[in-house]
């Protein structure tokens, strides 16, 4: 197995119109099996740890990773996998829940902008400002004339961030409705997973088609060269983790980083006993 670049395989090209029904949630790129991919997953993981260490030391870049998915789509799993072993001091993970009254009294990007990662940090959004064109649209929490303007607003916001040194990667974890059923059933049956089960998730499931339409518009209207969306086939956890890990590593490699020079001349320094 070679060392395939995944930067382009799942990306939504700006201007393209994708249809989610044409994307196979069980796809596994050029891989034949998990076994086939194992070495690469391990190698990528080691490289991620090395690159993040350099990113923290160099203090030049920040990386914002946005993760969106239907319930059970694997957002928590991705974060656990991708971040295991990296230096927690260099990462901030922010989950976005139903907005608080204070958050609702501001514009919808207020709570987002505050937690965009500063230089040297990797920030992961578990859900994001995109909920404001997903759940908010599907449930008509604001009128169409309000949410429909948000695609342009989000593009402008992300462009502003990108022009100010934030590299943005966006992942939509694509699972099938049948796979969601299996995963919800598992949450119901496994006492260690029951805490994650909410009957509210069943209500959202009934709105599957509305969500798919909202996701499609999101992907087609907000994939920009400064903040591309990747549609990650996510029925198979190993492929989802591999693809996202790989795309992050390739992006960090592109930073072409170096450890900073020492602040002082170190020649001849002897550490006293
Ligand atoms: P969970 O990720 O399972 O903890 O659930 C978080 C919940 O918060 C989901 O049901 C989201 O749809 C909801 N949520 C997140 N952001 C917003 C938002 N801007 N407006 C309304 N609901 C939201
Ligand atoms: Mg949930």
CSV table of C-alpha atoms and ligand atoms in Angstrom, one decimal:
chain,number,residue,atom,x,y,z
A,1,UNK,CA,0.0,0.0,0.0
A,2,UNK,CA,1.4,3.4,-0.9
A,3,UNK,CA,0.9,6.6,1.0
A,4,UNK,CA,-2.2,8.1,-0.7
A,5,UNK,CA,-3.0,11.8,-0.3
A,6,UNK,CA,-6.6,12.2,1.0
A,7,UNK,CA,-6.6,16.0,0.8
A,8,UNK,CA,-8.6,15.9,-2.4
A,9,UNK,CA,-10.5,12.6,-2.3
A,10,UNK,CA,-13.3,13.7,-0.1
A,11,UNK,CA,-13.2,17.5,-0.5
A,12,UNK,CA,-16.2,19.4,-1.7
A,13,UNK,CA,-14.7,21.6,-4.5
A,14,UNK,CA,-15.8,25.2,-4.1
A,15,UNK,CA,-18.5,25.8,-6.7
A,16,UNK,CA,-19.3,22.0,-7.1
A,17,UNK,CA,-22.8,20.8,-6.3
A,18,UNK,CA,-22.6,17.5,-4.5
A,19,UNK,CA,-25.6,15.2,-3.6
A,20,UNK,CA,-25.2,13.2,-0.5
A,21,UNK,CA,-27.1,10.2,-1.9
A,22,UNK,CA,-24.2,9.8,-4.3
A,23,UNK,CA,-21.6,9.5,-1.5
A,24,UNK,CA,-21.2,5.9,-0.1
A,25,UNK,CA,-21.0,6.1,3.7
A,26,UNK,CA,-19.3,2.7,3.7
A,27,UNK,CA,-16.5,3.7,1.2
A,28,UNK,CA,-12.9,3.1,2.2
A,29,UNK,CA,-10.9,5.0,-0.3
A,30,UNK,CA,-8.2,2.9,-1.9
A,31,UNK,CA,-8.1,0.5,1.1
A,32,UNK,CA,-9.3,-3.1,1.0
A,33,UNK,CA,-9.6,-3.5,4.8
A,34,UNK,CA,-8.7,-2.1,8.2
A,35,UNK,CA,-5.8,-4.5,8.2
A,36,UNK,CA,-4.5,-3.0,5.0
A,37,UNK,CA,-4.6,0.5,6.6
A,38,UNK,CA,-3.2,-0.3,10.1
A,39,UNK,CA,0.4,0.6,9.5
A,40,UNK,CA,-0.6,3.9,7.9
A,41,UNK,CA,-2.9,4.8,10.8
A,42,UNK,CA,-0.1,4.2,13.3
A,43,UNK,CA,2.5,6.1,11.3
A,44,UNK,CA,0.1,9.1,10.8
A,45,UNK,CA,-0.6,9.1,14.5
A,46,UNK,CA,3.1,9.3,15.4
A,47,UNK,CA,3.6,12.1,12.8
A,48,UNK,CA,0.6,14.0,14.1
A,49,UNK,CA,2.2,14.0,17.6
A,50,UNK,CA,5.5,15.2,16.2
A,51,UNK,CA,4.0,17.9,14.1
A,52,UNK,CA,1.8,19.2,16.9
A,53,UNK,CA,4.8,19.5,19.1
A,54,UNK,CA,6.5,21.6,16.5
A,55,UNK,CA,3.4,23.7,15.9
A,56,UNK,CA,3.2,24.5,19.6
A,57,UNK,CA,6.9,25.4,19.8
A,58,UNK,CA,6.9,27.4,16.6
A,59,UNK,CA,3.9,29.6,17.7
A,60,UNK,CA,3.0,30.7,14.2
A,61,UNK,CA,-0.1,28.8,13.1
A,62,UNK,CA,-3.4,27.9,14.5
A,63,UNK,CA,-5.6,25.1,13.2
A,64,UNK,CA,-9.4,25.0,13.6
A,65,UNK,CA,-11.1,21.7,13.0
A,66,UNK,CA,-14.9,21.7,12.6
A,67,UNK,CA,-16.7,18.5,13.0
A,68,UNK,CA,-20.4,18.1,12.1
A,69,UNK,CA,-22.5,14.9,11.9
A,70,UNK,CA,-25.9,13.5,12.6
A,71,UNK,CA,-26.4,11.9,16.1
A,72,UNK,CA,-24.1,8.8,16.4
A,73,UNK,CA,-22.1,10.0,13.4
A,74,UNK,CA,-18.9,9.6,15.4
A,75,UNK,CA,-17.9,13.1,16.4
A,76,UNK,CA,-16.7,12.1,19.9
A,77,UNK,CA,-14.9,9.0,18.5
A,78,UNK,CA,-13.0,11.2,16.0
A,79,UNK,CA,-11.9,13.5,18.7
A,80,UNK,CA,-10.8,10.7,20.9
A,81,UNK,CA,-8.9,9.0,18.2
A,82,UNK,CA,-7.2,11.9,16.5
A,83,UNK,CA,-6.2,13.6,19.8
A,84,UNK,CA,-5.1,10.6,21.8
A,85,UNK,CA,-1.4,11.1,22.6
A,86,UNK,CA,-1.1,14.7,21.5
A,87,UNK,CA,0.0,17.3,24.0
A,88,UNK,CA,-3.3,18.4,25.7
A,89,UNK,CA,-1.7,21.8,26.4
A,90,UNK,CA,-1.8,22.5,22.6
A,91,UNK,CA,-5.4,21.6,22.0
A,92,UNK,CA,-8.8,23.1,22.9
A,93,UNK,CA,-11.9,21.1,22.3
A,94,UNK,CA,-15.2,23.0,22.4
A,95,UNK,CA,-18.6,21.3,22.2
A,96,UNK,CA,-21.5,23.5,21.1
A,97,UNK,CA,-24.8,22.8,22.8
A,98,UNK,CA,-28.2,24.5,22.7
A,99,UNK,CA,-27.3,28.2,23.1
A,100,UNK,CA,-27.7,29.7,26.6
A,101,UNK,CA,-29.9,32.7,27.1
A,102,UNK,CA,-26.7,34.9,27.1
A,103,UNK,CA,-25.5,33.3,23.9
A,104,UNK,CA,-28.9,33.8,22.3
A,105,UNK,CA,-28.9,37.5,23.2
A,106,UNK,CA,-25.9,37.9,20.9
A,107,UNK,CA,-25.4,37.2,17.3
A,108,UNK,CA,-24.8,33.5,16.6
A,109,UNK,CA,-21.1,33.9,15.8
A,110,UNK,CA,-20.4,35.5,19.2
A,111,UNK,CA,-19.9,32.3,21.1
A,112,UNK,CA,-17.8,30.9,18.2
A,113,UNK,CA,-15.3,33.7,17.6
A,114,UNK,CA,-14.4,33.7,21.3
A,115,UNK,CA,-13.1,30.2,21.2
A,116,UNK,CA,-11.3,30.2,17.8
A,117,UNK,CA,-7.9,28.7,18.6
A,118,UNK,CA,-5.1,31.2,19.1
A,119,UNK,CA,-1.7,30.8,17.5
A,120,UNK,CA,0.1,27.5,18.3
A,121,UNK,CA,-3.1,25.8,19.2
A,122,UNK,CA,-5.3,23.1,17.6
A,123,UNK,CA,-9.0,23.9,18.2
A,124,UNK,CA,-11.7,21.3,17.6
A,125,UNK,CA,-15.3,22.2,17.4
A,126,UNK,CA,-17.7,19.4,18.3
A,127,UNK,CA,-20.7,20.9,16.4
A,128,UNK,CA,-20.2,24.6,15.5
A,129,UNK,CA,-21.7,27.7,14.0
A,130,UNK,CA,-23.1,25.3,11.3
A,131,UNK,CA,-25.8,24.3,13.7
A,132,UNK,CA,-27.3,27.7,12.9
A,133,UNK,CA,-28.0,26.5,9.4
A,134,UNK,CA,-28.8,22.9,10.4
A,135,UNK,CA,-30.9,22.3,13.5
A,136,UNK,CA,-32.0,26.0,13.4
A,137,UNK,CA,-33.2,25.6,9.8
A,138,UNK,CA,-34.8,22.2,10.2
A,139,UNK,CA,-36.8,23.3,13.2
A,140,UNK,CA,-37.5,26.8,11.9
A,141,UNK,CA,-36.0,28.3,15.1
A,142,UNK,CA,-35.6,31.5,13.1
A,143,UNK,CA,-37.3,32.5,9.8
A,144,UNK,CA,-35.9,31.5,6.5
A,145,UNK,CA,-34.9,35.1,5.7
A,146,UNK,CA,-32.7,35.0,8.7
A,147,UNK,CA,-30.9,31.6,8.3
A,148,UNK,CA,-30.6,31.9,4.6
A,149,UNK,CA,-28.3,34.9,4.9
A,150,UNK,CA,-26.0,32.9,7.2
A,151,UNK,CA,-24.2,31.0,4.4
A,152,UNK,CA,-22.6,34.2,3.1
A,153,UNK,CA,-22.0,35.5,6.7
A,154,UNK,CA,-20.2,32.3,7.6
A,155,UNK,CA,-18.1,32.4,4.4
A,156,UNK,CA,-17.1,36.0,5.2
A,157,UNK,CA,-16.3,35.1,8.9
A,158,UNK,CA,-14.2,32.1,7.9
A,159,UNK,CA,-12.4,34.2,5.3
A,160,UNK,CA,-11.6,36.8,7.9
A,161,UNK,CA,-10.2,34.1,10.2
A,162,UNK,CA,-8.1,32.5,7.4
A,163,UNK,CA,-6.7,35.9,6.4
A,164,UNK,CA,-5.7,36.3,10.0
A,165,UNK,CA,-3.7,33.1,10.3
A,166,UNK,CA,-6.3,30.5,11.2
A,167,UNK,CA,-6.2,27.4,9.0
A,168,UNK,CA,-9.6,25.8,8.8
A,169,UNK,CA,-10.6,22.2,8.1
A,170,UNK,CA,-14.2,21.1,8.1
A,171,UNK,CA,-15.4,17.5,8.3
A,172,UNK,CA,-18.9,16.2,7.8
A,173,UNK,CA,-19.1,12.6,9.0
A,174,UNK,CA,-21.4,10.8,6.6
A,175,UNK,CA,-23.3,7.8,8.0
A,176,UNK,CA,-26.3,6.1,6.5
A,177,UNK,CA,-29.7,6.1,8.2
A,178,UNK,CA,-29.4,2.3,8.6
A,179,UNK,CA,-26.1,2.7,10.4
A,180,UNK,CA,-27.6,5.2,12.7
A,181,UNK,CA,-30.3,2.8,13.6
A,182,UNK,CA,-27.7,0.2,14.6
A,183,UNK,CA,-25.8,2.7,16.6
A,184,UNK,CA,-28.8,4.0,18.4
A,185,UNK,CA,-29.8,0.4,19.2
A,186,UNK,CA,-26.4,-0.2,20.6
A,187,UNK,CA,-26.7,2.8,22.9
A,188,UNK,CA,-30.0,1.5,24.1
A,189,UNK,CA,-28.7,-2.0,24.8
A,190,UNK,CA,-25.3,-1.3,26.3
A,191,UNK,CA,-25.5,-0.1,29.9
A,192,UNK,CA,-22.2,1.8,29.4
A,193,UNK,CA,-23.7,3.7,26.4
A,194,UNK,CA,-27.2,4.3,27.7
A,195,UNK,CA,-26.2,7.7,29.1
A,196,UNK,CA,-25.7,8.9,25.5
A,197,UNK,CA,-29.2,7.9,24.5
A,198,UNK,CA,-31.8,10.5,24.2
A,199,UNK,CA,-35.4,10.1,22.9
A,200,UNK,CA,-34.9,13.5,21.3
A,201,UNK,CA,-32.4,11.8,18.9
A,202,UNK,CA,-35.4,9.7,17.6
A,203,UNK,CA,-37.3,12.9,16.8
A,204,UNK,CA,-34.3,14.2,14.9
A,205,UNK,CA,-34.1,10.9,13.1
A,206,UNK,CA,-37.6,11.3,11.8
A,207,UNK,CA,-36.3,14.5,10.2
A,208,UNK,CA,-33.5,12.7,8.4
A,209,UNK,CA,-34.4,13.9,4.9
A,210,UNK,CA,-34.7,17.5,6.1
A,211,UNK,CA,-31.3,17.3,7.7
A,212,UNK,CA,-29.7,15.8,4.6
A,213,UNK,CA,-31.1,18.7,2.5
A,214,UNK,CA,-29.7,21.2,5.1
A,215,UNK,CA,-26.3,19.4,5.1
A,216,UNK,CA,-26.2,19.4,1.3
A,217,UNK,CA,-26.8,23.2,1.2
A,218,UNK,CA,-24.2,23.7,3.9
A,219,UNK,CA,-21.6,21.7,2.0
A,220,UNK,CA,-22.4,23.3,-1.4
A,221,UNK,CA,-22.6,26.9,-0.1
A,222,UNK,CA,-19.8,27.0,2.4
A,223,UNK,CA,-16.9,24.9,1.0
A,224,UNK,CA,-14.3,27.6,0.2
A,225,UNK,CA,-10.7,27.3,-0.7
A,226,UNK,CA,-9.8,29.0,2.6
A,227,UNK,CA,-12.1,26.6,4.6
A,228,UNK,CA,-12.9,23.4,2.6
A,229,UNK,CA,-15.5,20.8,3.6
A,230,UNK,CA,-14.5,17.2,3.5
A,231,UNK,CA,-17.3,14.6,3.4
A,232,UNK,CA,-15.9,11.6,5.3
A,233,UNK,CA,-17.5,8.2,4.7
A,234,UNK,CA,-18.1,7.3,8.4
A,235,UNK,CA,-20.0,4.0,8.6
A,236,UNK,CA,-16.6,2.4,9.3
A,237,UNK,CA,-14.9,4.0,12.2
A,238,UNK,CA,-11.4,2.9,11.1
A,239,UNK,CA,-11.8,4.6,7.7
A,240,UNK,CA,-13.2,7.7,9.3
A,241,UNK,CA,-10.3,8.0,11.7
A,242,UNK,CA,-7.7,7.2,9.0
A,243,UNK,CA,-9.1,9.8,6.6
A,244,UNK,CA,-9.4,12.6,9.1
A,245,UNK,CA,-6.0,11.8,10.7
A,246,UNK,CA,-4.4,11.8,7.3
A,247,UNK,CA,-5.9,15.1,6.2
A,248,UNK,CA,-4.8,16.8,9.4
A,249,UNK,CA,-1.3,15.4,9.1
A,250,UNK,CA,-1.1,16.5,5.4
A,251,UNK,CA,-2.3,20.0,6.4
A,252,UNK,CA,0.2,20.3,9.2
A,253,UNK,CA,3.0,19.2,6.9
A,254,UNK,CA,2.0,22.0,4.5
A,255,UNK,CA,2.9,24.5,7.3
A,256,UNK,CA,6.5,23.7,6.6
A,257,UNK,CA,7.4,24.3,10.3
A,258,UNK,CA,10.7,24.5,12.2
A,259,UNK,CA,11.6,24.5,15.8
A,260,UNK,CA,12.5,28.1,16.8
A,261,UNK,CA,16.1,29.0,17.2
A,262,UNK,CA,17.3,29.2,20.9
A,263,UNK,CA,16.9,32.7,22.3
A,264,UNK,CA,20.5,32.8,23.4
A,265,UNK,CA,23.9,31.4,22.3
A,266,UNK,CA,24.1,28.0,23.8
A,267,UNK,CA,27.7,27.0,22.9
A,268,UNK,CA,30.0,26.5,25.8
A,269,UNK,CA,27.2,26.5,28.4
A,270,UNK,CA,27.9,24.0,31.2
A,271,UNK,CA,25.2,23.0,33.6
A,272,UNK,CA,26.6,23.4,37.1
A,273,UNK,CA,26.5,20.3,39.4
B,1,LIG,P1,-25.0,16.7,21.8
B,1,LIG,O1,-23.9,17.1,20.8
B,1,LIG,O2,-25.5,15.3,21.6
B,1,LIG,O3,-24.5,16.9,23.2
B,1,LIG,O4,-26.2,17.6,21.6
B,1,LIG,C1,-26.1,19.0,21.6
B,1,LIG,C2,-27.4,19.5,21.1
B,1,LIG,O5,-27.4,21.0,20.9
B,1,LIG,C3,-27.8,19.0,19.7
B,1,LIG,O6,-29.1,18.6,19.7
B,1,LIG,C4,-27.7,20.3,18.8
B,1,LIG,O7,-28.6,20.2,17.7
B,1,LIG,C5,-28.0,21.4,19.8
B,1,LIG,N1,-27.5,22.6,19.3
B,1,LIG,C6,-26.2,23.0,19.1
B,1,LIG,N2,-26.1,24.2,18.6
B,1,LIG,C7,-27.3,24.7,18.5
B,1,LIG,C8,-27.9,25.9,18.1
B,1,LIG,N3,-27.1,26.9,17.6
B,1,LIG,N4,-29.2,26.1,18.1
B,1,LIG,C9,-30.0,25.1,18.6
B,1,LIG,N5,-29.5,23.9,19.0
B,1,LIG,C10,-28.2,23.7,19.0
B,2,LIG,MG1,-26.4,13.5,21.2
